[in-house]
Short mmCIF file of C-alpha atoms in Angstrom, two decimals:
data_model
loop_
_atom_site.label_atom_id
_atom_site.label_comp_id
_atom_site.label_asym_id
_atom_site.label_seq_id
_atom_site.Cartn_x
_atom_site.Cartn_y
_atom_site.Cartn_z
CA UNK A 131 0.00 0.00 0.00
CA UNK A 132 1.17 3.41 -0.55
CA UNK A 133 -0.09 7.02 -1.18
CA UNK A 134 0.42 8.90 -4.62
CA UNK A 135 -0.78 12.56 -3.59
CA UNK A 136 1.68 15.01 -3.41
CA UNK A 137 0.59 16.03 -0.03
CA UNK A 138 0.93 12.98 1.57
CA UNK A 139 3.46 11.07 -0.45
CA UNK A 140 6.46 9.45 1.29
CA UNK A 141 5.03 10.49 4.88
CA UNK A 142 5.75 7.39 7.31
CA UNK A 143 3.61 8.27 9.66
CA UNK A 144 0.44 8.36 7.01
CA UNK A 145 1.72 5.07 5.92
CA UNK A 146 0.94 3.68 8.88
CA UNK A 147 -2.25 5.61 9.24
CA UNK A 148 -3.17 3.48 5.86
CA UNK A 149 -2.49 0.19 7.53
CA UNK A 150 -4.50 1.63 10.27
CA UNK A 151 -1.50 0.88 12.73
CA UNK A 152 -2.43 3.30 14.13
CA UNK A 153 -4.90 5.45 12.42
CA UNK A 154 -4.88 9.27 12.76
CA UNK A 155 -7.97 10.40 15.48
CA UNK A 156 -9.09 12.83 18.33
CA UNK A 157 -5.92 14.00 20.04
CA UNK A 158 -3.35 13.05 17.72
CA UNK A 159 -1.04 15.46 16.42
CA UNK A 160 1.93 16.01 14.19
CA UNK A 161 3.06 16.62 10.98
CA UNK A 162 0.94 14.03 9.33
CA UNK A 163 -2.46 15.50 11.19
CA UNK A 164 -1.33 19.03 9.40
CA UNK A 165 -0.86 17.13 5.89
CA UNK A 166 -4.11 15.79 6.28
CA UNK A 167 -5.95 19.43 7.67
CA UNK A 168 -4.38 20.57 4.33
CA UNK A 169 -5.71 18.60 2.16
CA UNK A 170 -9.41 18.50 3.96
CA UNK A 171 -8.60 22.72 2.98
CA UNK A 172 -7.50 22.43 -0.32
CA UNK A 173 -10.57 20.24 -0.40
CA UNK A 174 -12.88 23.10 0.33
CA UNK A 175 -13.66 21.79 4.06
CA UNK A 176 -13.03 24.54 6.24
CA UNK A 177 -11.06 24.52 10.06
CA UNK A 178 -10.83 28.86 10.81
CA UNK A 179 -9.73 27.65 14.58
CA UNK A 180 -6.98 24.91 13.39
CA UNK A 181 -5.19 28.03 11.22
CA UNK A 182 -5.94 30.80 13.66
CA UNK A 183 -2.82 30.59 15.32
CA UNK A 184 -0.08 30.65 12.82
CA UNK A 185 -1.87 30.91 9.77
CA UNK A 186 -1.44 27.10 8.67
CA UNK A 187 -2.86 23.87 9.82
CA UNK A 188 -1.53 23.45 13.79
CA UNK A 189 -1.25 20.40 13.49
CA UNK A 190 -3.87 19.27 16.13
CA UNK A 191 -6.81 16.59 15.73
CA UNK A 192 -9.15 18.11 17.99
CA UNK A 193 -13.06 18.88 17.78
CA UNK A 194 -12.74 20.61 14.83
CA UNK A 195 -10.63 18.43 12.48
CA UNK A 196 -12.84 15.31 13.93
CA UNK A 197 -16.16 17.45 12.32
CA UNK A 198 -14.04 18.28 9.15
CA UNK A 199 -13.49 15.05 8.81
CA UNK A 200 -16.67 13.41 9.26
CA UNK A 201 -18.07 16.13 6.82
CA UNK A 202 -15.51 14.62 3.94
CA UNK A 203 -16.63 10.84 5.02
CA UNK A 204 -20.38 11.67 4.77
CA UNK A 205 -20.14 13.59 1.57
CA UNK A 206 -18.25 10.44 -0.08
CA UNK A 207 -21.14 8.33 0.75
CA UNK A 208 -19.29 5.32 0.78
CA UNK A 209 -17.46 6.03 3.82
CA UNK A 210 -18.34 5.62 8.04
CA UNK A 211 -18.80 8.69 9.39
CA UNK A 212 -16.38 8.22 12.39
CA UNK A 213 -14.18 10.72 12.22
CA UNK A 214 -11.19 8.50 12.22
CA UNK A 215 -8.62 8.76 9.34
CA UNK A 216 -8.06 5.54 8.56
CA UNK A 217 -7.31 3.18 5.44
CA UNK A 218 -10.37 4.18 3.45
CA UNK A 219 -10.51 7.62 4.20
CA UNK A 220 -7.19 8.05 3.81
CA UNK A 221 -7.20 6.45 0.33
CA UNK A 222 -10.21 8.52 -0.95
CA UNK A 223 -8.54 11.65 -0.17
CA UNK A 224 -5.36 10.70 -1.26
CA UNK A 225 -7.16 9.54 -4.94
CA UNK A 226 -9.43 12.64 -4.82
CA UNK A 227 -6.00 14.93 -4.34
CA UNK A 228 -4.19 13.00 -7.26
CA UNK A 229 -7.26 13.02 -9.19
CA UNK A 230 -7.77 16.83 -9.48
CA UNK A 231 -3.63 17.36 -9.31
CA UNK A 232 -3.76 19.36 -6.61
CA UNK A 233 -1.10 21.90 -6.25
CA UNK A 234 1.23 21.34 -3.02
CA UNK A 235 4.78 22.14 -2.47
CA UNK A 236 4.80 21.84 1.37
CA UNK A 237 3.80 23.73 4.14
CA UNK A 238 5.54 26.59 6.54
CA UNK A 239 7.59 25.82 9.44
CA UNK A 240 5.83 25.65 12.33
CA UNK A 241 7.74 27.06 15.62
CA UNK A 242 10.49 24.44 17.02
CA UNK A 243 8.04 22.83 19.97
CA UNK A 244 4.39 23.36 18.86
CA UNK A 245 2.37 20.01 18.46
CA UNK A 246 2.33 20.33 14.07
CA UNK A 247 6.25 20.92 13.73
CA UNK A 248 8.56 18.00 12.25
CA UNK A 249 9.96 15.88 14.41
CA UNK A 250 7.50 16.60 17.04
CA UNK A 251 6.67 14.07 19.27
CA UNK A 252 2.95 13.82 19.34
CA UNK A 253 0.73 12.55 22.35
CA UNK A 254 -1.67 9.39 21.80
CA UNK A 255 -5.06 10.36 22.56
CA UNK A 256 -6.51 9.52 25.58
CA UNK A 257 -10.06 9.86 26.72
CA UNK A 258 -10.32 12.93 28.91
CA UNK A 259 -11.26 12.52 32.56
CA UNK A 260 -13.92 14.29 34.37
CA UNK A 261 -12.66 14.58 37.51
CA UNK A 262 -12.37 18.18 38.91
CA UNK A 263 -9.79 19.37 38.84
CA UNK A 264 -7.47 16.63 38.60
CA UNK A 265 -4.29 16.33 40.93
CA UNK A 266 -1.10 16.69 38.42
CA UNK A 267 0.75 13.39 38.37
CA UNK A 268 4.40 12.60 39.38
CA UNK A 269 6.36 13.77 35.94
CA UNK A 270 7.79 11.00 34.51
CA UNK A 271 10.80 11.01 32.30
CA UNK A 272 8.58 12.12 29.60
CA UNK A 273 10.23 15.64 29.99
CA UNK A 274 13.21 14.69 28.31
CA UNK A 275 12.41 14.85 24.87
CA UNK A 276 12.07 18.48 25.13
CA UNK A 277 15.88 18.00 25.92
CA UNK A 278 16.43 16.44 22.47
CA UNK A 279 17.73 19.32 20.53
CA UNK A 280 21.74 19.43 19.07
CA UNK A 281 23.66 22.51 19.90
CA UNK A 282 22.49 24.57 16.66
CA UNK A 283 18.72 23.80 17.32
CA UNK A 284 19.35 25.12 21.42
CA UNK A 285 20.93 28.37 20.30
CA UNK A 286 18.41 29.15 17.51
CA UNK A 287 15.63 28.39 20.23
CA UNK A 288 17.44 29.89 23.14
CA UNK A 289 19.71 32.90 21.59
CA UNK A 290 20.50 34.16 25.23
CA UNK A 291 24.13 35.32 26.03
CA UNK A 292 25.14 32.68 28.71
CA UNK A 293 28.04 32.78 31.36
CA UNK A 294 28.34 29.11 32.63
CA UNK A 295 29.69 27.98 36.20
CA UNK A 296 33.12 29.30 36.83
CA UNK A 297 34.02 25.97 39.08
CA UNK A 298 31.58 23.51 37.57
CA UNK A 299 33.21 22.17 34.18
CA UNK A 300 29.99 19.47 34.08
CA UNK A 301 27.84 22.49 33.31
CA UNK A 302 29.02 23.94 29.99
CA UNK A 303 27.38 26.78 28.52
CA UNK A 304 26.00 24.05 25.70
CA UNK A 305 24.42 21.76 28.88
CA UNK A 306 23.02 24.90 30.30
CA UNK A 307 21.24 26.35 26.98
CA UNK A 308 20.05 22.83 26.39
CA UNK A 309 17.63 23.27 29.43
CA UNK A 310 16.74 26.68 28.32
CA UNK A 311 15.65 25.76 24.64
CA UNK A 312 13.68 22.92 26.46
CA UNK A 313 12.29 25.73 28.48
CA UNK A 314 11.14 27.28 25.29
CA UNK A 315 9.88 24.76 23.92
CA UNK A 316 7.35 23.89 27.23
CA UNK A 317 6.16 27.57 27.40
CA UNK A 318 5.70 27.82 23.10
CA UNK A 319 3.71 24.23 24.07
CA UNK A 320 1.76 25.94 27.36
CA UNK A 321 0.89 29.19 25.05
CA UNK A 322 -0.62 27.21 22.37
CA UNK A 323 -2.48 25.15 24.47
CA UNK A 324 -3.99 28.26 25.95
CA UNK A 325 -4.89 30.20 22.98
CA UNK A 326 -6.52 27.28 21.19
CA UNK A 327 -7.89 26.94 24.95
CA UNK A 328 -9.20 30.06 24.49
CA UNK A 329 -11.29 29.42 21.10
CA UNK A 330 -12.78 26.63 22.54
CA UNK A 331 -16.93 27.22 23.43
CA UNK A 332 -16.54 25.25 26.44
CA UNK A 333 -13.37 27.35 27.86
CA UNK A 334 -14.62 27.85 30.95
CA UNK A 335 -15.84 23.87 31.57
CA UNK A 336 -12.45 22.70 30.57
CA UNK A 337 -10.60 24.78 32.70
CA UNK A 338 -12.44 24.23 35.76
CA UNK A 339 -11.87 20.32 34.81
CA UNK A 340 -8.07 20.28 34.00
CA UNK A 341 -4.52 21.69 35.22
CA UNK A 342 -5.52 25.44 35.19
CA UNK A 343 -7.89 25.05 37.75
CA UNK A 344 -5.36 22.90 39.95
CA UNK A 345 -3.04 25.59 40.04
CA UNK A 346 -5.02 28.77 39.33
CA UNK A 347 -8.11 28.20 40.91
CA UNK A 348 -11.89 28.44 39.51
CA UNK A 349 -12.08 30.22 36.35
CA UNK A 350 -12.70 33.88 36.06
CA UNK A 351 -12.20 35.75 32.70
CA UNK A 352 -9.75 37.79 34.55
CA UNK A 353 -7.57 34.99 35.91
CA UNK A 354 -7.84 33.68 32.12
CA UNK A 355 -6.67 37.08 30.29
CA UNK A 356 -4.09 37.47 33.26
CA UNK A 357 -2.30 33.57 32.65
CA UNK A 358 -2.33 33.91 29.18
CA UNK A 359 -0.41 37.19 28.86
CA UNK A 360 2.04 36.22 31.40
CA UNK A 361 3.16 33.14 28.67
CA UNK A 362 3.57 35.27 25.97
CA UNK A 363 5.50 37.04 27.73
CA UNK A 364 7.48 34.34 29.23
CA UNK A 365 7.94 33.34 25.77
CA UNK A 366 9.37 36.50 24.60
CA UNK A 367 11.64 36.70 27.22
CA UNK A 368 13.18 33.73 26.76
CA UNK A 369 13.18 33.70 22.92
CA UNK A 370 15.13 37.42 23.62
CA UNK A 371 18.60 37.41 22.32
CA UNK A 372 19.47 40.36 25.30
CA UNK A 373 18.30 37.40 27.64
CA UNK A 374 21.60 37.06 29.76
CA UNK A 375 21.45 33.89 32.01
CA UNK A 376 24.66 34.18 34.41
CA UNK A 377 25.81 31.28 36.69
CA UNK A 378 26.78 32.36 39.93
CA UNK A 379 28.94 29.89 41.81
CA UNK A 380 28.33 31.11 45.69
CA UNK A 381 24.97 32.04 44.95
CA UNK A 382 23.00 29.40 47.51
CA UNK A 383 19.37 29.68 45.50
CA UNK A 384 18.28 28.40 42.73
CA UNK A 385 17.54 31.30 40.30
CA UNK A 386 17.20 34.66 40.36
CA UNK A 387 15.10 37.70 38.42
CA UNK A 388 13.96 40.76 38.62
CA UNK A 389 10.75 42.48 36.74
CA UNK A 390 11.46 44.40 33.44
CA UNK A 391 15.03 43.18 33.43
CA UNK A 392 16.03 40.48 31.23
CA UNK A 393 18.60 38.41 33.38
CA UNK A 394 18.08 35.31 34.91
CA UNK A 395 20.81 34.38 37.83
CA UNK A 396 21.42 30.77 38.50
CA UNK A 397 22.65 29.23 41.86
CA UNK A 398 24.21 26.08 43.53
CA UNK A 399 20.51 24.39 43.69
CA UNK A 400 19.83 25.05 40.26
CA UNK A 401 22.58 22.15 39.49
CA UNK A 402 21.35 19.60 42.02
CA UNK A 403 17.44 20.85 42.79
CA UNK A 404 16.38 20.04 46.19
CA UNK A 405 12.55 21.30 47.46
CA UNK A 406 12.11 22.21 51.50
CA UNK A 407 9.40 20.60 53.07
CA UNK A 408 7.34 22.78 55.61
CA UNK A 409 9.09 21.41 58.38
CA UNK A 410 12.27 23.15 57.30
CA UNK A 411 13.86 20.13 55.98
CA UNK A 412 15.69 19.41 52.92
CA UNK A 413 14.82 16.72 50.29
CA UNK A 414 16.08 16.11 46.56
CA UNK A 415 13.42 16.47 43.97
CA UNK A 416 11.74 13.82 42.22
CA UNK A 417 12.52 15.28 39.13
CA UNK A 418 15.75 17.40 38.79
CA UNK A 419 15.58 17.88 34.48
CA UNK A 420 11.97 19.14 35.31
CA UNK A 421 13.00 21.65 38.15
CA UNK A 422 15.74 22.75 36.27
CA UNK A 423 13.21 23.60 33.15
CA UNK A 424 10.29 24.73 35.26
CA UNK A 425 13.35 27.23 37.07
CA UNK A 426 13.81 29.23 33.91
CA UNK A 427 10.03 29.51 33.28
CA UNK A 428 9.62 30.61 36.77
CA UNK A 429 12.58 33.79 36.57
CA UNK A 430 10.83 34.39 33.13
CA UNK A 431 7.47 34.88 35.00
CA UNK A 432 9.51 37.14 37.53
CA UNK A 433 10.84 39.27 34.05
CA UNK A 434 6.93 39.21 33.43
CA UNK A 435 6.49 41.32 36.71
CA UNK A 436 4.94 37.52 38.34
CA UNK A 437 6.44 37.41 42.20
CA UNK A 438 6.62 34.92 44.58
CA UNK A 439 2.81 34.57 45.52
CA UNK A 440 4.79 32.49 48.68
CA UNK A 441 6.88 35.12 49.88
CA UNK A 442 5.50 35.39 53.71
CA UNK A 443 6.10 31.68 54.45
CA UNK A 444 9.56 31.44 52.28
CA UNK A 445 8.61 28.16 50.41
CA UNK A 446 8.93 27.04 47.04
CA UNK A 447 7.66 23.85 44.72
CA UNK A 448 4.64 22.35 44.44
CA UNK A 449 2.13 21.98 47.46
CA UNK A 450 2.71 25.39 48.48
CA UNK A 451 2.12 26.56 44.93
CA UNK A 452 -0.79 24.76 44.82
CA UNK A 453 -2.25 25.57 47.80
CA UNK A 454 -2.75 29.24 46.48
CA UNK A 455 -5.07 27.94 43.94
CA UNK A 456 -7.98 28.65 46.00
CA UNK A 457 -6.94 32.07 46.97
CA UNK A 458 -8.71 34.12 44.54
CA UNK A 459 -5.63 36.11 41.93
CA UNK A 460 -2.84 35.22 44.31
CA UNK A 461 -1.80 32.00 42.47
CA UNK A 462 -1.20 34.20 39.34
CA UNK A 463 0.70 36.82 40.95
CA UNK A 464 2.89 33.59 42.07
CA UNK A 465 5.73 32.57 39.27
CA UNK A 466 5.83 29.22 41.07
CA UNK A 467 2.47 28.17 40.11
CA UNK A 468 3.17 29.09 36.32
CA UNK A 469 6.26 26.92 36.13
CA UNK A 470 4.61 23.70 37.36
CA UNK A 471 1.79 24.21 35.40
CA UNK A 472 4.04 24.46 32.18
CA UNK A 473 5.70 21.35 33.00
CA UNK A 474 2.37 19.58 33.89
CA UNK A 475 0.76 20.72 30.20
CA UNK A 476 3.79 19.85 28.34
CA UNK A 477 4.65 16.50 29.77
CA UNK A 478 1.00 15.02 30.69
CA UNK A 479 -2.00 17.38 30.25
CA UNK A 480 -1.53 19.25 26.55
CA UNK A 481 -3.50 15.97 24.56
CA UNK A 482 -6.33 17.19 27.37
CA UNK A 483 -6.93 20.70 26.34
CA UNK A 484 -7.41 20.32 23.06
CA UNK A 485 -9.91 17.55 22.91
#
């Protein structure tokens, strides 16, 4: 079996799609789901919120592509109307693109990180749970993918001018920007799952249900303008090439920033993260690549003019974050609570908001 189309022609992932092993459904994403939103386009089926955002296909089977696609399956008649890209409908719109020779010659780059770019490792869909909100899981080592990048890739991502460890030769500027371009990549991730968030009719349902309410607290329109400006801005600051990230050796903490200035400060704990516990003692994180990520989005939120929403008790990580969720705007004055939930969207809760 194989496809003939020019806009789906030597794509291994739609290969496999046409063995249905697996086939392409609600909460996919990728390349191939953009190939296929093009060609439902260039087949007159329209998707205004799956182009809203850059222009292009995102690259994300949610509600909308589901309809789109059900649409193309009814009109062919011959088709089940499930939604699901599978063998058959992949093969009629592969013949129906060849058929009418179709012009393609590719699509535009999507940002390094968002769910639609190459080489983007998409999530298998999962059926959402309605639990609310839902208690964010112990991270896994799912976080390390957004580690994956070579040198060129980090420095493209994360253009910042970096001063590494004076006395620590195991952190080298490259190791250090590594976990900054992962950084960018789980805030580009976190934005995009709150602007297509934000097109969604049931906004308010789903984030009452998921991760925003966990560490923001009931929805409010307010709270919802407020977390979604602070990511772009998080974004832009660490996307800035006048970003400077400097390493301090005797600095004890693990990071350091202040509003409007764009300089992040990294201490001892930064290297080997350790969390304190209420009682006042010490003990290593579960996670240290996910601390180290969620650090940088944290001083970014402090750039943003975010402070430490825990400032009178002098705790950090995440049960005191979280326990600010029910305290009206104070969780999103915290830059705590925006770093965890970063790392929860990007390593277990993005397939969620966009189903």
């Amino acid at each position: 079996m194989t496809l003939v189309s020019n806009h789906f022609r030597g794509n291994q992932r739609l290969l496999k799609a046409l063995e249905n092993s697996p086939a392409l459904s609600k909460g996919h994403s990728g390349h191939a789901v953009r190939l296929v939103q093009q060609a439902l386009l260039d087949l007159n089926y329209s998707m205004p919120i799956s182009v809203k955002q850059f222009g292009t296909p995102d690259g994300i089977f949610g509600s909308e592509t589901k309809t789109a696609v059900r649409n193309f399956q009814r009109d062919s008649k011959e088709l089940s109307t499930d939604g699901v890209v599978g063998h058959n409908t992949l093969t009629r719109i592969d013949t129906m693109l060849a058929d009418r020779k179709t012009r393609f010659t590719g699509l535009p780059a999507l940002p390094p990180g968002s769910p639609g770019a190459v080489g983007y490792e998409p999530f298998s869909p999962e059926k959402p749970k309605k639990d609310k909100p839902v208690p964010p899981p112990r991270i896994p080592h799912k976080i390390e993918r957004f580690l994956h990048v070579n040198a060129q890739t980090a420095r493209q991502l994360a253009p910042a001018k970096i001063t590494p460890f004076a006395t620590h030769p195991e952190w080298p500027e490259e190791a250090i920007r590594r976990y900054l371009a992962a950084a960018v990549r789980v805030a580009r991730m976190t934005k995009l799952t709150l602007h297509t968030l934000e097109a969604h009719k049931n906004l308010e349902a789903l984030w009452n249900s998921g991760f925003e309410a966990w560490w923001f607290g009931e929805y409010s329109d307010r709270k919802f303008r407020k977390v979604i400006a602070t990511f772009d801005s998080i974004v832009q600051h660490l996307t800035s090439p006048s970003l400077r990230v400097i390493c301090d050796d005797e600095k004890g903490g693990y990071a350091n920033a202040n509003p409007g200035i764009r300089k992040i400060t990294l201490g001892k704990l930064w290297m080997k993260p350790v969390i304190v516990n209420p009682n006042g003692a010490a003990a290593t994180v579960h996670d240290d690549k996910a601390e180290r990520i969620q650090t940088f989005i944290h001083e970014a939120a402090h750039i943003a003019g975010r402070t430490n929403g825990l400032s009178e008790s002098h705790l950090y990580g995440r049960t005191p974050a979280h326990s600010l969720a029910g305290k009206g705007m104070k969780s999103t004055r915290s830059a705590d609570n925006y770093g965890y939930y970063a790392i929860d969207i990007a390593t277990e809760g993005q397939h969620r908001r966009l189903n």
